PDB file of C-alpha atoms in Angstrom:
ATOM      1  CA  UNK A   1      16.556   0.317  -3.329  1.00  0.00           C
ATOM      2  CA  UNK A   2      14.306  -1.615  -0.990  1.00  0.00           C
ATOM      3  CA  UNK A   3      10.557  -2.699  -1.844  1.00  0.00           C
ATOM      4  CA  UNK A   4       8.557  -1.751   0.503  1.00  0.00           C
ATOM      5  CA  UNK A   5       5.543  -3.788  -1.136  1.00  0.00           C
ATOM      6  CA  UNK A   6       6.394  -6.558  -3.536  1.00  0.00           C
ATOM      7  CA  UNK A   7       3.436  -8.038  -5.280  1.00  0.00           C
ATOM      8  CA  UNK A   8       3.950 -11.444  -7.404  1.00  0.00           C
ATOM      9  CA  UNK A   9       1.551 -12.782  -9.175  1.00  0.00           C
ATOM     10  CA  UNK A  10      -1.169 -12.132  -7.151  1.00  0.00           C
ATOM     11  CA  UNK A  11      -4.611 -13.679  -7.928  1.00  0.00           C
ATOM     12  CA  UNK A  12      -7.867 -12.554  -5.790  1.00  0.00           C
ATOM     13  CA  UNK A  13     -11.419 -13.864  -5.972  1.00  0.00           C
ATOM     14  CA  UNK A  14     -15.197 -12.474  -4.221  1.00  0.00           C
ATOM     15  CA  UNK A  15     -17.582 -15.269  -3.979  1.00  0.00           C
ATOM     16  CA  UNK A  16     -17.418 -18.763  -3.438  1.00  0.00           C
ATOM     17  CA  UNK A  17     -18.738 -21.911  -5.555  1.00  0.00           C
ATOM     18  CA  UNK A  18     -20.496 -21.568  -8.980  1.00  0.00           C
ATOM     19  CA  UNK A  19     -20.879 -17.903  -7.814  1.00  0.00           C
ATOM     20  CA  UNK A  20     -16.794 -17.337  -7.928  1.00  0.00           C
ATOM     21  CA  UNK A  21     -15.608 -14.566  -9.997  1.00  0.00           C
ATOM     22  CA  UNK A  22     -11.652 -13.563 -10.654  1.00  0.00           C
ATOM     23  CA  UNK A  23     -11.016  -9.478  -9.903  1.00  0.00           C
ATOM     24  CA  UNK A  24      -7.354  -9.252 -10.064  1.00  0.00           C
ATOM     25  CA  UNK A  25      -5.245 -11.423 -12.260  1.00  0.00           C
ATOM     26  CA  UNK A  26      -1.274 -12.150 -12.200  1.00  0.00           C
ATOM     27  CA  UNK A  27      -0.243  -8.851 -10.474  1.00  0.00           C
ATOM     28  CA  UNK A  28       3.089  -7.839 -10.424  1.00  0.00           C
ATOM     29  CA  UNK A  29       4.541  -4.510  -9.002  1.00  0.00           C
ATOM     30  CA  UNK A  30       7.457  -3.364  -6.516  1.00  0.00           C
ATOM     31  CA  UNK A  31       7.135  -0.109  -4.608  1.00  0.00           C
ATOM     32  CA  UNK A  32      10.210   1.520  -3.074  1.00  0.00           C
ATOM     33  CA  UNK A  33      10.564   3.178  -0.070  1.00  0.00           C
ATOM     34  CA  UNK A  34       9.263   7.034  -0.421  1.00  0.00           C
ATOM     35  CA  UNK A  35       7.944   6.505  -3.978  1.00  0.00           C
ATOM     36  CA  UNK A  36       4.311   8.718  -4.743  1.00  0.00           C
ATOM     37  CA  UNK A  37       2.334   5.719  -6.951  1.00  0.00           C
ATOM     38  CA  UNK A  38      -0.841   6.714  -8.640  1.00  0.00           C
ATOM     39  CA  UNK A  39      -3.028   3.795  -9.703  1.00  0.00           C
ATOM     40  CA  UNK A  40      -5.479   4.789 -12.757  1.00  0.00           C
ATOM     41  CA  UNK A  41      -7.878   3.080 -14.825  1.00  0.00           C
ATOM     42  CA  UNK A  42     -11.780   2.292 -15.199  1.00  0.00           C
ATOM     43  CA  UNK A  43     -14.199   2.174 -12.573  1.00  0.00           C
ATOM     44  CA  UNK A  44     -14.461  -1.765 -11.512  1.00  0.00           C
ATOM     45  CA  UNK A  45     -10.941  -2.416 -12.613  1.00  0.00           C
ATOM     46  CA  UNK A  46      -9.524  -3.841  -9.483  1.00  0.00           C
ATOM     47  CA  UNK A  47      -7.781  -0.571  -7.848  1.00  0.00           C
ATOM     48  CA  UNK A  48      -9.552  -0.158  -4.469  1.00  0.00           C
ATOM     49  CA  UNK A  49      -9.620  -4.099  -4.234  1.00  0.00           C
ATOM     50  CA  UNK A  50      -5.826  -3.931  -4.850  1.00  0.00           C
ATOM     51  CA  UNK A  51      -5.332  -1.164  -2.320  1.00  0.00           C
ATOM     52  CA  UNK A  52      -7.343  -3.157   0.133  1.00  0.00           C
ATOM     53  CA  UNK A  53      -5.296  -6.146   0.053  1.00  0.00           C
ATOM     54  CA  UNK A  54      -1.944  -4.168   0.143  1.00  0.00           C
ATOM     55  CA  UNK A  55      -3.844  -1.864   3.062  1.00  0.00           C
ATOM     56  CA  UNK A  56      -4.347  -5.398   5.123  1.00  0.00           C
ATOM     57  CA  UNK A  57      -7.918  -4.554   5.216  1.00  0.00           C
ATOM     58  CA  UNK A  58      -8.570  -8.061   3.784  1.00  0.00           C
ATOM     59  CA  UNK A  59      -6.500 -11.000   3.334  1.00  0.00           C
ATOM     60  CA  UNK A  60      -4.629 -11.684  -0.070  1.00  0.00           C
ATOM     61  CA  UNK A  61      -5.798 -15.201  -1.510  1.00  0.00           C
ATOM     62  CA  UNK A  62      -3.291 -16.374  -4.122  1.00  0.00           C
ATOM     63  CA  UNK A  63       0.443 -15.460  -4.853  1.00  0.00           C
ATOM     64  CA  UNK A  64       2.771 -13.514  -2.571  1.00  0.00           C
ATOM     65  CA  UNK A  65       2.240 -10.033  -0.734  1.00  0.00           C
ATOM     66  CA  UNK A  66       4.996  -8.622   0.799  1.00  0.00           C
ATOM     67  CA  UNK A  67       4.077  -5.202   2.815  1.00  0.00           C
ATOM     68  CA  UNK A  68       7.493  -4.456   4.668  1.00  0.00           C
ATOM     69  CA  UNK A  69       8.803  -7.570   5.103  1.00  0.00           C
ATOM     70  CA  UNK A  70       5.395  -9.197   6.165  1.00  0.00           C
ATOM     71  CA  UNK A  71       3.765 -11.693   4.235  1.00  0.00           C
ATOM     72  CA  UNK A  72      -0.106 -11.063   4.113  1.00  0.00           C
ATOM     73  CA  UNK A  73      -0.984 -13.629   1.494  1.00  0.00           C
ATOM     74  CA  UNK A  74      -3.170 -16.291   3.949  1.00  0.00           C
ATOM     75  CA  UNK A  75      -2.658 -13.875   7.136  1.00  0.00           C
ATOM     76  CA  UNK A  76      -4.939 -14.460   9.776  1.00  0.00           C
ATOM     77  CA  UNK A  77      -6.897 -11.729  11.347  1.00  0.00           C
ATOM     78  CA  UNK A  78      -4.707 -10.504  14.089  1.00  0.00           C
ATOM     79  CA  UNK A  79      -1.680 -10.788  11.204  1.00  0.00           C
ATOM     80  CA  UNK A  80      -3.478  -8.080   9.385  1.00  0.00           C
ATOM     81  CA  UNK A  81      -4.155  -6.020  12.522  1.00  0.00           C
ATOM     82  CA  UNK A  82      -0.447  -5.464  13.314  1.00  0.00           C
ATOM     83  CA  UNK A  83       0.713  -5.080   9.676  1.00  0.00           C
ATOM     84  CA  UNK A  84      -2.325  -1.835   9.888  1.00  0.00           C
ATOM     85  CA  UNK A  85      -0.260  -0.627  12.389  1.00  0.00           C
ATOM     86  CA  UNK A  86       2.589   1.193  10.099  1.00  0.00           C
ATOM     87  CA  UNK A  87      -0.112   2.443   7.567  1.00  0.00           C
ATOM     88  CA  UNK A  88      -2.260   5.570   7.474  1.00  0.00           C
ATOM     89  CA  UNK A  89      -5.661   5.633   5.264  1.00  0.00           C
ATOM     90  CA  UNK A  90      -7.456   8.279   3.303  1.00  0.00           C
ATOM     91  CA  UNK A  91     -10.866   7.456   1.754  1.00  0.00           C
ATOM     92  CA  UNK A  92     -13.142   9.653  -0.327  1.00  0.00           C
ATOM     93  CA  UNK A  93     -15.287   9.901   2.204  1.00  0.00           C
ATOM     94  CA  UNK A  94     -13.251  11.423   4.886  1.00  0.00           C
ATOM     95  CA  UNK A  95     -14.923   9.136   7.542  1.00  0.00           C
ATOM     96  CA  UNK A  96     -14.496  11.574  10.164  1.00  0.00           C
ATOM     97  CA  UNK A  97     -16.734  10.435  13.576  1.00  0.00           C
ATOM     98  CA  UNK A  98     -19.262  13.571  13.749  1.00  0.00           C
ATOM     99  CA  UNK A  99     -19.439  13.916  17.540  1.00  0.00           C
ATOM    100  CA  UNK A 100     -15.855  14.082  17.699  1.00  0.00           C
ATOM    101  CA  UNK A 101     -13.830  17.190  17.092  1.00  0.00           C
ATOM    102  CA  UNK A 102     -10.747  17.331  14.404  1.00  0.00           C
ATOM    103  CA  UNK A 103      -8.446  17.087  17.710  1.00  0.00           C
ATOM    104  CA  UNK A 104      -9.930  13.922  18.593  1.00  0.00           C
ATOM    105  CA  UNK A 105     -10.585  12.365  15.275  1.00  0.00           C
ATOM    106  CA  UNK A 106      -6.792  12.750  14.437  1.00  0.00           C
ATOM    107  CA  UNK A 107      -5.647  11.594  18.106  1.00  0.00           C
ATOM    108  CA  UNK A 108      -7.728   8.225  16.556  1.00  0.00           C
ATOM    109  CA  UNK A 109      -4.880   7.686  14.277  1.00  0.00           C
ATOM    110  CA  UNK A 110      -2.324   7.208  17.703  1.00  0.00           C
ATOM    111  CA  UNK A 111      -4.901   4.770  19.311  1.00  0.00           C
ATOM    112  CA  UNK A 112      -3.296   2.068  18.423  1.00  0.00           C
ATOM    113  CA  UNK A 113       0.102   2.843  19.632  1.00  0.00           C
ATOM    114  CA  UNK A 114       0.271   2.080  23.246  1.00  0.00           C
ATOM    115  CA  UNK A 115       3.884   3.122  23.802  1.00  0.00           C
ATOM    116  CA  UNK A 116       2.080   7.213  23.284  1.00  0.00           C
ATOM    117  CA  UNK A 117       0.995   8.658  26.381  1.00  0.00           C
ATOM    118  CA  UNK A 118      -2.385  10.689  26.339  1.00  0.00           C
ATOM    119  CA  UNK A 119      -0.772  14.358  26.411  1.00  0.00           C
ATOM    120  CA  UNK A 120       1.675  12.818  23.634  1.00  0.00           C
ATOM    121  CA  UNK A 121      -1.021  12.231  21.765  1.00  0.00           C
ATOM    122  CA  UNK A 122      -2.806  15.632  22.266  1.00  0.00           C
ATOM    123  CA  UNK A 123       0.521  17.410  21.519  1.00  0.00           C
ATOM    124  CA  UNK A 124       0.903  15.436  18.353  1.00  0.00           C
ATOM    125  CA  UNK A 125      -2.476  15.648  16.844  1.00  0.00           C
ATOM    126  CA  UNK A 126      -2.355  19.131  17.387  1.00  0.00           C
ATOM    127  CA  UNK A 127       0.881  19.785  15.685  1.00  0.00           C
ATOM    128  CA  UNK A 128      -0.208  17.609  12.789  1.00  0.00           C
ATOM    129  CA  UNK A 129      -3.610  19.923  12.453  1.00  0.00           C
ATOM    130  CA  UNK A 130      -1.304  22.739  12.405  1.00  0.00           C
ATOM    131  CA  UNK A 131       0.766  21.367   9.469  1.00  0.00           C
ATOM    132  CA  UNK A 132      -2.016  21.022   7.709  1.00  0.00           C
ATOM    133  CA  UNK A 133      -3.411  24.861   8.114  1.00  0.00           C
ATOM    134  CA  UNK A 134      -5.999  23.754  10.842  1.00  0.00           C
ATOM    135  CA  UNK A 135      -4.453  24.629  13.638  1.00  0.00           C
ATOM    136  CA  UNK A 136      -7.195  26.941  14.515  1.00  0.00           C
ATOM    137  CA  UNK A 137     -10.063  24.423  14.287  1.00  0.00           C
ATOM    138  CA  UNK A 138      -8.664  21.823  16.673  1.00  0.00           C
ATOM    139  CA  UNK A 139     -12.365  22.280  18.662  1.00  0.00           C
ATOM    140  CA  UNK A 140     -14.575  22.197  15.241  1.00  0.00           C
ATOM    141  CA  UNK A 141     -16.434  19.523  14.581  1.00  0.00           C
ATOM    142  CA  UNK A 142     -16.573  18.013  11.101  1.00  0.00           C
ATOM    143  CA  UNK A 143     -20.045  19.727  10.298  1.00  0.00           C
ATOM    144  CA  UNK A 144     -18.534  23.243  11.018  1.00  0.00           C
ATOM    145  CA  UNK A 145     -15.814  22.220   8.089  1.00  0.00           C
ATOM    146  CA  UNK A 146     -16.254  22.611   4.748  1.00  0.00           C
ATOM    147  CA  UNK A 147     -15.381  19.373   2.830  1.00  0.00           C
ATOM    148  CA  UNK A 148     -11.368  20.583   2.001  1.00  0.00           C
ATOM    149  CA  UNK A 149     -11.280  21.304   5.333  1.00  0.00           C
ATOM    150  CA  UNK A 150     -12.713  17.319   6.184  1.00  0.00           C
ATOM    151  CA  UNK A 151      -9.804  16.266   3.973  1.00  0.00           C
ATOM    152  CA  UNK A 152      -7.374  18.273   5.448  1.00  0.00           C
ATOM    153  CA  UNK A 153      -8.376  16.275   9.298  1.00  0.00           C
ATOM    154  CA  UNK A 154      -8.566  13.130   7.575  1.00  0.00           C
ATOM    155  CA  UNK A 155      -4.711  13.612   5.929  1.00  0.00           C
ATOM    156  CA  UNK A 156      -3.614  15.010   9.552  1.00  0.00           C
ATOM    157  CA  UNK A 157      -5.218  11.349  10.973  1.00  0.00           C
ATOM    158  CA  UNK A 158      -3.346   9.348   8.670  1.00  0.00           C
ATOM    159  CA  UNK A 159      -0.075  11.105   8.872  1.00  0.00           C
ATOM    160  CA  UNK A 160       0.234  11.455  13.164  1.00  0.00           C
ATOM    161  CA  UNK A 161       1.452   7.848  13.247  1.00  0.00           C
ATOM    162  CA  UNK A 162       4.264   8.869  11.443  1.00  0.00           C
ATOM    163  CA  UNK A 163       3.083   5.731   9.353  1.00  0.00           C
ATOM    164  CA  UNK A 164       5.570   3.777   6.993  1.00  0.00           C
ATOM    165  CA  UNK A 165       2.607   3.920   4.219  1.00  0.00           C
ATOM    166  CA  UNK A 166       0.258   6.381   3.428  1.00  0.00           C
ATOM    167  CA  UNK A 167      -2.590   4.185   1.028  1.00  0.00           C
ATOM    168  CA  UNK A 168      -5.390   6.631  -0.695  1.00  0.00           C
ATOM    169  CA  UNK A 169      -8.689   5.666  -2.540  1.00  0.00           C
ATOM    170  CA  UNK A 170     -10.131   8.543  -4.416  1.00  0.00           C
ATOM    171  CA  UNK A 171      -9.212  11.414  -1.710  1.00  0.00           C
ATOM    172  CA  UNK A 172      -9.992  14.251  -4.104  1.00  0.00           C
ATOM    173  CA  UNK A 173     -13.031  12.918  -5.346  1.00  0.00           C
ATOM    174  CA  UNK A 174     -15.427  14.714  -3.662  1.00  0.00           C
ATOM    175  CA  UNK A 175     -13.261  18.598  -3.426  1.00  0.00           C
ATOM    176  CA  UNK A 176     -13.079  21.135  -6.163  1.00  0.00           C
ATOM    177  CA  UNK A 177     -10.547  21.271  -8.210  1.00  0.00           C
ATOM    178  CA  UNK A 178      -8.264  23.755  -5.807  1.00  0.00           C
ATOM    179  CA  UNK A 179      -9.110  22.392  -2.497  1.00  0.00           C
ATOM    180  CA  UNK A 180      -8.299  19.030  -4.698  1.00  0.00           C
ATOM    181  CA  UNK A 181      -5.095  19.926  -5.346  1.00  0.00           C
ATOM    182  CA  UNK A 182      -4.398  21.487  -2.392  1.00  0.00           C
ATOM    183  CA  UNK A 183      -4.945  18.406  -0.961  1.00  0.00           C
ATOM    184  CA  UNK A 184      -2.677  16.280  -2.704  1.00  0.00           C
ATOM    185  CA  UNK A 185      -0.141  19.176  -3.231  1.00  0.00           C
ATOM    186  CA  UNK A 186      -0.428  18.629   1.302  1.00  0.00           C
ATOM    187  CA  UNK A 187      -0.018  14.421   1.253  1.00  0.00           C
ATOM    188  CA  UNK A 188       2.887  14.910  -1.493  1.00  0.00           C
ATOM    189  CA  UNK A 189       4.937  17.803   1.009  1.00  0.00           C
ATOM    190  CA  UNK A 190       4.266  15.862   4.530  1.00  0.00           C
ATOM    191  CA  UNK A 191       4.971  12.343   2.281  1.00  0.00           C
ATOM    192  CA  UNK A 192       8.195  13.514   1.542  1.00  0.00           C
ATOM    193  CA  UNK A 193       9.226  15.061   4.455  1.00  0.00           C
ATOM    194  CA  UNK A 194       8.418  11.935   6.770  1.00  0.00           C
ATOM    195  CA  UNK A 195       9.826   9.502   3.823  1.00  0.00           C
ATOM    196  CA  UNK A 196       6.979   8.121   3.552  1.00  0.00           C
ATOM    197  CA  UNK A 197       5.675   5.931   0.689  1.00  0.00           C
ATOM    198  CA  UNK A 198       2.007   6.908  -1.070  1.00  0.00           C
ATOM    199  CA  UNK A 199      -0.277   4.916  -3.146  1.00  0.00           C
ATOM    200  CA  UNK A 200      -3.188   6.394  -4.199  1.00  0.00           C
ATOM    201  CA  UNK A 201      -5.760   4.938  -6.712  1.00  0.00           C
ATOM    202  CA  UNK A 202      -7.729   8.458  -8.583  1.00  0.00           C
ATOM    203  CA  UNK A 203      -9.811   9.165 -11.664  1.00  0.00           C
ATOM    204  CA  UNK A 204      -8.658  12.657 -11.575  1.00  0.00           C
ATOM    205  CA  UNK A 205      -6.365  13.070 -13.958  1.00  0.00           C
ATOM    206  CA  UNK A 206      -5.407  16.557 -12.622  1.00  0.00           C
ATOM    207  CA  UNK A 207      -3.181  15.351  -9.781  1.00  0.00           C
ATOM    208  CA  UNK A 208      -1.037  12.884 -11.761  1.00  0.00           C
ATOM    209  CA  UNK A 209       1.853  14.998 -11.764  1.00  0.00           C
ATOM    210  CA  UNK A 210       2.358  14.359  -8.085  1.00  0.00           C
ATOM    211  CA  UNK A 211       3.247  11.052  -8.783  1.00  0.00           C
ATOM    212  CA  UNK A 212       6.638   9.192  -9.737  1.00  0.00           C
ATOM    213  CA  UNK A 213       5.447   6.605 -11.569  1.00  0.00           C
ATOM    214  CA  UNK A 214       1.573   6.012 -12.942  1.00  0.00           C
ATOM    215  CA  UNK A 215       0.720   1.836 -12.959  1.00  0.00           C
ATOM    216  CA  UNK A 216      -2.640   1.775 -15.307  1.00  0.00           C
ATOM    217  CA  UNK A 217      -5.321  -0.962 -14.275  1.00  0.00           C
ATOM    218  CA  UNK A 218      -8.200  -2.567 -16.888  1.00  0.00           C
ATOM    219  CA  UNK A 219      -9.698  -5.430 -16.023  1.00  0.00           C
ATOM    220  CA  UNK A 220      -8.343  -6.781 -12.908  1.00  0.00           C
ATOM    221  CA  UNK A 221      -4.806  -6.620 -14.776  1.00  0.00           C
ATOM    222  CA  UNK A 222      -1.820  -4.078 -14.672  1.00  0.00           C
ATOM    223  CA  UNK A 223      -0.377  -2.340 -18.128  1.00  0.00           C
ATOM    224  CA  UNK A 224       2.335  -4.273 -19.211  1.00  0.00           C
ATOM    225  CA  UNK A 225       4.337  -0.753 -19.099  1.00  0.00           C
ATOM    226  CA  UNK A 226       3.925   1.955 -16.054  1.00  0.00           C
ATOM    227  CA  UNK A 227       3.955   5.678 -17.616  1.00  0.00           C
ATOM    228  CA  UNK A 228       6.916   6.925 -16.249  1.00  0.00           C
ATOM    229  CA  UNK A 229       6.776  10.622 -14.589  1.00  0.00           C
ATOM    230  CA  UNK A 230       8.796  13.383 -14.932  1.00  0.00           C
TER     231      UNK A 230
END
């Protein structure tokens, strides 16, 4: 089976000079296409900095990073732009725009695509709101939703790209524990029916199951042995 993201031994630093300080050491891991991959472990550990190198959001320093082919250890700015195009994103914070509706915030997740024409993109983000039981609230803004709800639009954004990736930091942090699992019981269906690949870095321990493999974190460092699943 294929990696779709092949980390080897990959070193990242914050801070320059005396004031350098190592936050991930020697990382190894290969993700397959379609795999669910929960990363756990301590608050400060390394996850979301992990996530954010994989995600493109910054640029890997040391080692190799292979996201679909692409290398993104050293990548320049517009490098990590176009490897952002094949992944969707789901924070804790939903980061929904407030003066936007749920229609238009999830049409935000086409933008980039220039081959979709405007009334593609309405017809899509629409159909992706219904999927996710909003398809009545296309007009609501985010302040008329209740925070599952927020989830729900944000899951719909990252998902109407059809994206290769789906990459997760604490999305059921801030929900109950049913609109939590609702949530990723939602990303695991819509995951698996685009073939999509998920990882998503929690400290709830409740959604676990979801996964097929768990890869543990402490101290900037992987466990030597991922908990298999199932």
């Amino acid at each position: 089976m294929q990696s779709v993201i092949s980390v080897q031994n990959l070193n990242h630093y914050f801070g320059k000079g005396q004031l350098r300080k190592q936050v991930l050491f020697d990382i190894n891991l290969e993700i397959n296409a379609g795999e669910i991959i929960i990363m756990t472990g301590p608050s400060g550990s390394g996850k979301t900095t992990l996530l954010t190198l994989v995600g493109g959001l910054r640029s890997a320093q040391e080692g190799s990073l292979r996201v679909l082919g692409r290398e993104l250890c050293g990548a320049n700015a517009g490098q990590l732009t176009l490897a952002r195009r094949n992944h969707g994103y789901i924070f804790q914070a939903h980061n929904l725009h407030g003066s936007l509706t749920a229609l238009q915030n999830v049409r935000m997740g086409l933008e980039l695509h220039k081959s979709v024409t405007p009334e593609q993109m309405k017809k899509r983000s629409a159909e992706m709101l219904d999927l996710v039981g909003l398809g009545n609230r296309l007009n609501y803004y985010p302040d008329d939703l209740s925070g599952g709800q927020k989830q729900r639009v944000a899951i719909a954004r990252a998902l109407v790209s059809q994206p290769k990736i789906v990459l997760a930091d604490e999305p059921t942090a801030a929900l109950d524990s049913k609109s939590g699992r609702d949530v990723v019981n939602l990303m695991h269906n819509l995951a698996k029916e685009q073939d999509c690949t998920i990882l998503l870095v929690t400290h709830d321990n409740r959604i676990l199951d979801i996964a097929d493999r768990i890869v543990y974190m402490e101290d900037g460092k992987l466990a030597k042995a991922p908990v298999a699943v199932g």
